[in-house]
CSV table of N, CA and C in Angstrom, one decimal:
chain,number,residue,atom,x,y,z
A,132,MET,N,3.3,-23.6,88.2
A,132,MET,CA,3.0,-24.9,87.9
A,132,MET,C,4.3,-25.7,87.3
A,133,ARG,N,4.5,-26.8,87.9
A,133,ARG,CA,5.7,-27.5,87.5
A,133,ARG,C,5.3,-28.7,86.5
A,134,LEU,N,6.1,-28.9,85.6
A,134,LEU,CA,5.7,-30.1,84.6
A,134,LEU,C,7.0,-31.0,84.6
A,135,ARG,N,6.6,-32.3,84.2
A,135,ARG,CA,7.6,-33.3,83.8
A,135,ARG,C,7.3,-33.7,82.5
A,136,VAL,N,8.3,-33.8,81.6
A,136,VAL,CA,8.2,-34.4,80.3
A,136,VAL,C,8.9,-35.7,80.1
A,137,GLU,N,8.5,-36.7,79.5
A,137,GLU,CA,9.1,-38.0,79.2
A,137,GLU,C,8.9,-38.0,77.7
A,138,PHE,N,10.2,-38.4,77.1
A,138,PHE,CA,10.2,-38.4,75.6
A,138,PHE,C,11.2,-39.4,75.2
A,139,THR,N,10.9,-39.7,73.9
A,139,THR,CA,11.9,-40.7,73.1
A,139,THR,C,11.8,-40.1,71.7
A,140,THR,N,13.0,-40.3,70.9
A,140,THR,CA,13.0,-39.9,69.5
A,140,THR,C,13.5,-41.2,68.8
A,141,GLU,N,13.0,-41.3,67.6
A,141,GLU,CA,13.3,-42.4,66.8
A,141,GLU,C,13.6,-42.0,65.3
A,142,PRO,N,14.4,-42.8,64.6
A,142,PRO,CA,14.6,-44.2,64.8
A,142,PRO,C,15.8,-44.5,65.8
A,143,PHE,N,15.6,-45.6,66.3
A,143,PHE,CA,16.7,-46.1,67.3
A,143,PHE,C,17.9,-46.6,66.6
A,144,ASP,N,19.0,-46.5,67.2
A,144,ASP,CA,20.3,-47.2,66.7
A,144,ASP,C,21.0,-47.5,68.0
A,145,LEU,N,21.1,-48.9,68.2
A,145,LEU,CA,21.7,-49.3,69.5
A,145,LEU,C,23.3,-49.3,69.4
A,146,ASP,N,23.9,-49.3,68.2
A,146,ASP,CA,25.2,-49.1,67.9
A,146,ASP,C,25.9,-47.8,68.2
A,147,GLU,N,25.1,-46.8,67.8
A,147,GLU,CA,25.7,-45.4,67.9
A,147,GLU,C,24.5,-44.5,68.0
A,148,ALA,N,24.6,-43.4,68.9
A,148,ALA,CA,23.5,-42.6,69.1
A,148,ALA,C,23.3,-41.7,67.8
A,149,PRO,N,22.2,-41.7,67.2
A,149,PRO,CA,21.9,-41.0,66.0
A,149,PRO,C,21.8,-39.5,66.4
A,150,ALA,N,22.0,-38.7,65.3
A,150,ALA,CA,22.1,-37.2,65.4
A,150,ALA,C,20.9,-36.6,66.2
A,151,HIS,N,19.7,-37.1,66.0
A,151,HIS,CA,18.5,-36.5,66.6
A,151,HIS,C,18.5,-36.8,68.1
A,152,ALA,N,19.0,-37.9,68.5
A,152,ALA,CA,19.2,-38.2,70.0
A,152,ALA,C,20.2,-37.3,70.7
A,153,LEU,N,21.3,-37.1,70.0
A,153,LEU,CA,22.3,-36.1,70.5
A,153,LEU,C,21.8,-34.7,70.6
A,154,VAL,N,20.9,-34.3,69.7
A,154,VAL,CA,20.3,-33.0,69.7
A,154,VAL,C,19.3,-32.9,70.9
A,155,ALA,N,18.5,-34.0,71.0
A,155,ALA,CA,17.6,-34.0,72.2
A,155,ALA,C,18.3,-33.9,73.6
A,156,ARG,N,19.4,-34.6,73.7
A,156,ARG,CA,20.2,-34.4,74.9
A,156,ARG,C,20.7,-32.9,75.1
A,157,GLU,N,21.2,-32.3,74.0
A,157,GLU,CA,21.6,-30.9,74.1
A,157,GLU,C,20.7,-30.0,74.3
A,158,VAL,N,19.4,-30.2,73.9
A,158,VAL,CA,18.3,-29.3,74.2
A,158,VAL,C,17.9,-29.4,75.7
A,159,VAL,N,17.7,-30.5,76.2
A,159,VAL,CA,17.3,-30.6,77.6
A,159,VAL,C,18.4,-30.4,78.5
A,160,GLU,N,19.7,-30.6,78.3
A,160,GLU,CA,20.7,-30.3,79.1
A,160,GLU,C,21.0,-28.8,79.1
A,161,GLY,N,20.6,-28.2,78.1
A,161,GLY,CA,20.9,-26.7,77.9
A,161,GLY,C,19.8,-25.8,78.4
A,162,ALA,N,18.6,-26.5,78.7
A,162,ALA,CA,17.5,-25.7,79.1
A,162,ALA,C,17.5,-25.4,80.6
A,163,GLU,N,16.7,-24.5,81.0
A,163,GLU,CA,16.8,-24.1,82.5
A,163,GLU,C,15.8,-25.0,83.2
A,164,LEU,N,16.1,-26.2,83.4
A,164,LEU,CA,15.3,-27.2,83.9
A,164,LEU,C,15.9,-27.6,85.2
A,165,ASP,N,15.1,-28.2,86.2
A,165,ASP,CA,15.5,-28.5,87.6
A,165,ASP,C,16.1,-30.0,87.6
A,166,ALA,N,15.6,-30.9,86.7
A,166,ALA,CA,16.1,-32.1,86.7
A,166,ALA,C,16.0,-32.8,85.4
A,167,VAL,N,17.1,-33.4,84.9
A,167,VAL,CA,17.2,-34.1,83.5
A,167,VAL,C,17.7,-35.4,83.7
A,168,ASP,N,17.1,-36.4,83.1
A,168,ASP,CA,17.7,-37.8,83.2
A,168,ASP,C,17.6,-38.3,81.7
A,169,VAL,N,18.7,-38.5,81.1
A,169,VAL,CA,18.8,-38.9,79.8
A,169,VAL,C,19.3,-40.4,79.7
A,170,GLY,N,18.5,-41.3,79.1
A,170,GLY,CA,18.8,-42.6,79.0
A,170,GLY,C,18.7,-43.1,77.5
A,171,PRO,N,19.2,-44.5,77.4
A,171,PRO,CA,19.1,-45.0,76.0
A,171,PRO,C,17.7,-45.3,75.4
A,172,PHE,N,16.8,-45.4,76.3
A,172,PHE,CA,15.4,-45.7,75.8
A,172,PHE,C,14.4,-44.8,76.2
A,173,GLY,N,14.7,-43.7,77.0
A,173,GLY,CA,13.8,-42.8,77.4
A,173,GLY,C,14.5,-41.7,78.2
A,174,ASN,N,13.8,-40.5,78.1
A,174,ASN,CA,14.5,-39.3,78.8
A,174,ASN,C,13.4,-38.6,79.7
A,175,THR,N,13.8,-38.0,80.7
A,175,THR,CA,12.8,-37.1,81.5
A,175,THR,C,13.4,-35.8,81.7
A,176,ALA,N,12.6,-35.0,82.0
A,176,ALA,CA,13.0,-33.6,82.4
A,176,ALA,C,12.0,-33.0,83.1
A,177,GLN,N,12.4,-32.0,84.1
A,177,GLN,CA,11.2,-31.5,85.0
A,177,GLN,C,11.6,-30.1,85.3
A,178,GLY,N,10.6,-29.1,85.5
A,178,GLY,CA,10.9,-27.8,85.9
A,178,GLY,C,9.8,-27.0,85.8
A,179,GLY,N,9.9,-25.6,85.8
A,179,GLY,CA,8.6,-24.8,85.7
A,179,GLY,C,8.0,-25.0,84.3
A,180,ALA,N,6.7,-24.6,84.3
A,180,ALA,CA,5.9,-24.8,83.2
A,180,ALA,C,6.5,-24.1,81.8
A,181,ASP,N,6.9,-22.8,82.1
A,181,ASP,CA,7.5,-22.0,80.9
A,181,ASP,C,8.8,-22.6,80.4
A,182,ALA,N,9.7,-23.2,81.3
A,182,ALA,CA,10.9,-23.8,80.9
A,182,ALA,C,10.8,-25.0,80.3
A,183,VAL,N,9.8,-25.8,80.7
A,183,VAL,CA,9.5,-27.3,80.2
A,183,VAL,C,8.9,-27.0,78.7
A,184,LEU,N,7.9,-26.1,78.6
A,184,LEU,CA,7.2,-25.9,77.4
A,184,LEU,C,8.3,-25.4,76.3
A,185,ALA,N,9.0,-24.5,76.7
A,185,ALA,CA,10.1,-23.9,75.8
A,185,ALA,C,11.2,-25.1,75.4
A,186,ALA,N,11.4,-25.9,76.2
A,186,ALA,CA,12.3,-27.0,75.8
A,186,ALA,C,11.7,-28.0,75.1
A,187,VAL,N,10.3,-28.2,75.2
A,187,VAL,CA,9.6,-29.2,74.4
A,187,VAL,C,9.5,-28.7,72.9
A,188,ASP,N,9.2,-27.4,72.8
A,188,ASP,CA,9.3,-26.7,71.5
A,188,ASP,C,10.5,-26.8,70.8
A,189,ALA,N,11.6,-26.7,71.4
A,189,ALA,CA,12.9,-26.6,70.9
A,189,ALA,C,13.2,-28.1,70.6
A,190,LEU,N,12.9,-29.0,71.4
A,190,LEU,CA,13.1,-30.5,71.2
A,190,LEU,C,12.4,-30.9,70.0
A,191,LEU,N,11.1,-30.6,69.9
A,191,LEU,CA,10.5,-31.0,68.7
A,191,LEU,C,11.1,-30.4,67.5
A,192,ARG,N,11.3,-29.1,67.4
A,192,ARG,CA,11.8,-28.6,66.1
A,192,ARG,C,13.2,-29.0,65.8
A,193,ARG,N,14.0,-29.2,66.8
A,193,ARG,CA,15.5,-29.4,66.4
A,193,ARG,C,15.7,-30.9,66.1
A,194,THR,N,14.9,-31.9,66.9
A,194,THR,CA,15.1,-33.2,66.6
A,194,THR,C,14.6,-33.6,65.3
A,195,LEU,N,13.5,-33.1,64.9
A,195,LEU,CA,12.9,-33.3,63.6
A,195,LEU,C,13.9,-32.8,62.5
A,196,GLU,N,14.5,-31.6,62.7
A,196,GLU,CA,15.4,-31.1,61.7
A,196,GLU,C,16.7,-32.2,61.5
A,197,ALA,N,17.0,-32.7,62.8
A,197,ALA,CA,18.2,-33.6,62.8
A,197,ALA,C,17.8,-35.0,62.3
A,198,GLY,N,16.6,-35.2,61.9
A,198,GLY,CA,16.3,-36.6,61.2
A,198,GLY,C,15.4,-37.5,62.1
A,199,ALA,N,15.0,-37.0,63.2
A,199,ALA,CA,14.0,-37.8,63.9
A,199,ALA,C,12.7,-38.1,63.0
A,200,THR,N,12.2,-39.4,63.0
A,200,THR,CA,10.9,-39.7,62.1
A,200,THR,C,9.8,-39.8,63.0
A,201,ARG,N,10.0,-39.8,64.3
A,201,ARG,CA,9.0,-40.0,65.3
A,201,ARG,C,9.5,-39.6,66.7
A,202,ILE,N,8.5,-38.8,67.4
A,202,ILE,CA,8.9,-38.2,68.8
A,202,ILE,C,7.7,-38.6,69.6
A,203,SER,N,7.9,-39.4,70.7
A,203,SER,CA,6.9,-39.7,71.5
A,203,SER,C,7.1,-38.9,72.8
A,204,LEU,N,6.1,-38.2,73.3
A,204,LEU,CA,6.3,-37.5,74.6
A,204,LEU,C,5.0,-37.5,75.4
A,205,GLN,N,5.2,-37.3,76.7
A,205,GLN,CA,4.2,-37.2,77.6
A,205,GLN,C,4.5,-36.0,78.6
A,206,VAL,N,3.6,-35.3,78.7
A,206,VAL,CA,3.7,-34.1,79.7
A,206,VAL,C,2.8,-34.3,80.9
A,207,ASN,N,3.2,-34.3,82.2
A,207,ASN,CA,2.6,-34.3,83.4
A,207,ASN,C,2.8,-33.2,84.3
A,208,VAL,N,1.7,-32.7,84.8
A,208,VAL,CA,1.7,-31.8,85.9
A,208,VAL,C,2.4,-32.5,87.2
A,209,VAL,N,3.3,-31.8,87.9
A,209,VAL,CA,3.9,-32.3,89.0
A,209,VAL,C,3.5,-31.6,90.2
A,210,GLU,N,3.1,-32.3,91.2
A,210,GLU,CA,2.6,-31.7,92.5
A,210,GLU,C,3.7,-31.2,93.2
A,211,GLU,N,3.7,-30.0,93.9
A,211,GLU,CA,4.6,-29.6,94.7
A,211,GLU,C,5.3,-30.6,95.7
A,212,GLY,N,6.6,-30.6,95.8
A,212,GLY,CA,7.3,-31.6,96.5
A,212,GLY,C,7.6,-33.0,96.0
A,213,GLU,N,6.9,-33.2,94.8
A,213,GLU,CA,7.0,-34.5,94.0
A,213,GLU,C,8.4,-34.4,93.3
A,214,ALA,N,9.0,-35.5,93.3
A,214,ALA,CA,10.3,-35.5,92.4
A,214,ALA,C,10.1,-36.2,91.1
């Protein structure tokens, strides 16, 4: 099974990326995922179920430790061949 996760961490800071946002980027870019798109207002990552779920676990734990006060995420099953 393949999964796609979309997530944001808060609080936002438009002048400088907060520590929790930098940690989130580090987690998803360092995970064994097939596709990662990091943006200023939302992020997506895609890959096999085990890799995505491991990344989500690390993302939640590490961004909370880095000062996130809210993390919004959505996980979807991706059909084969869907990007």
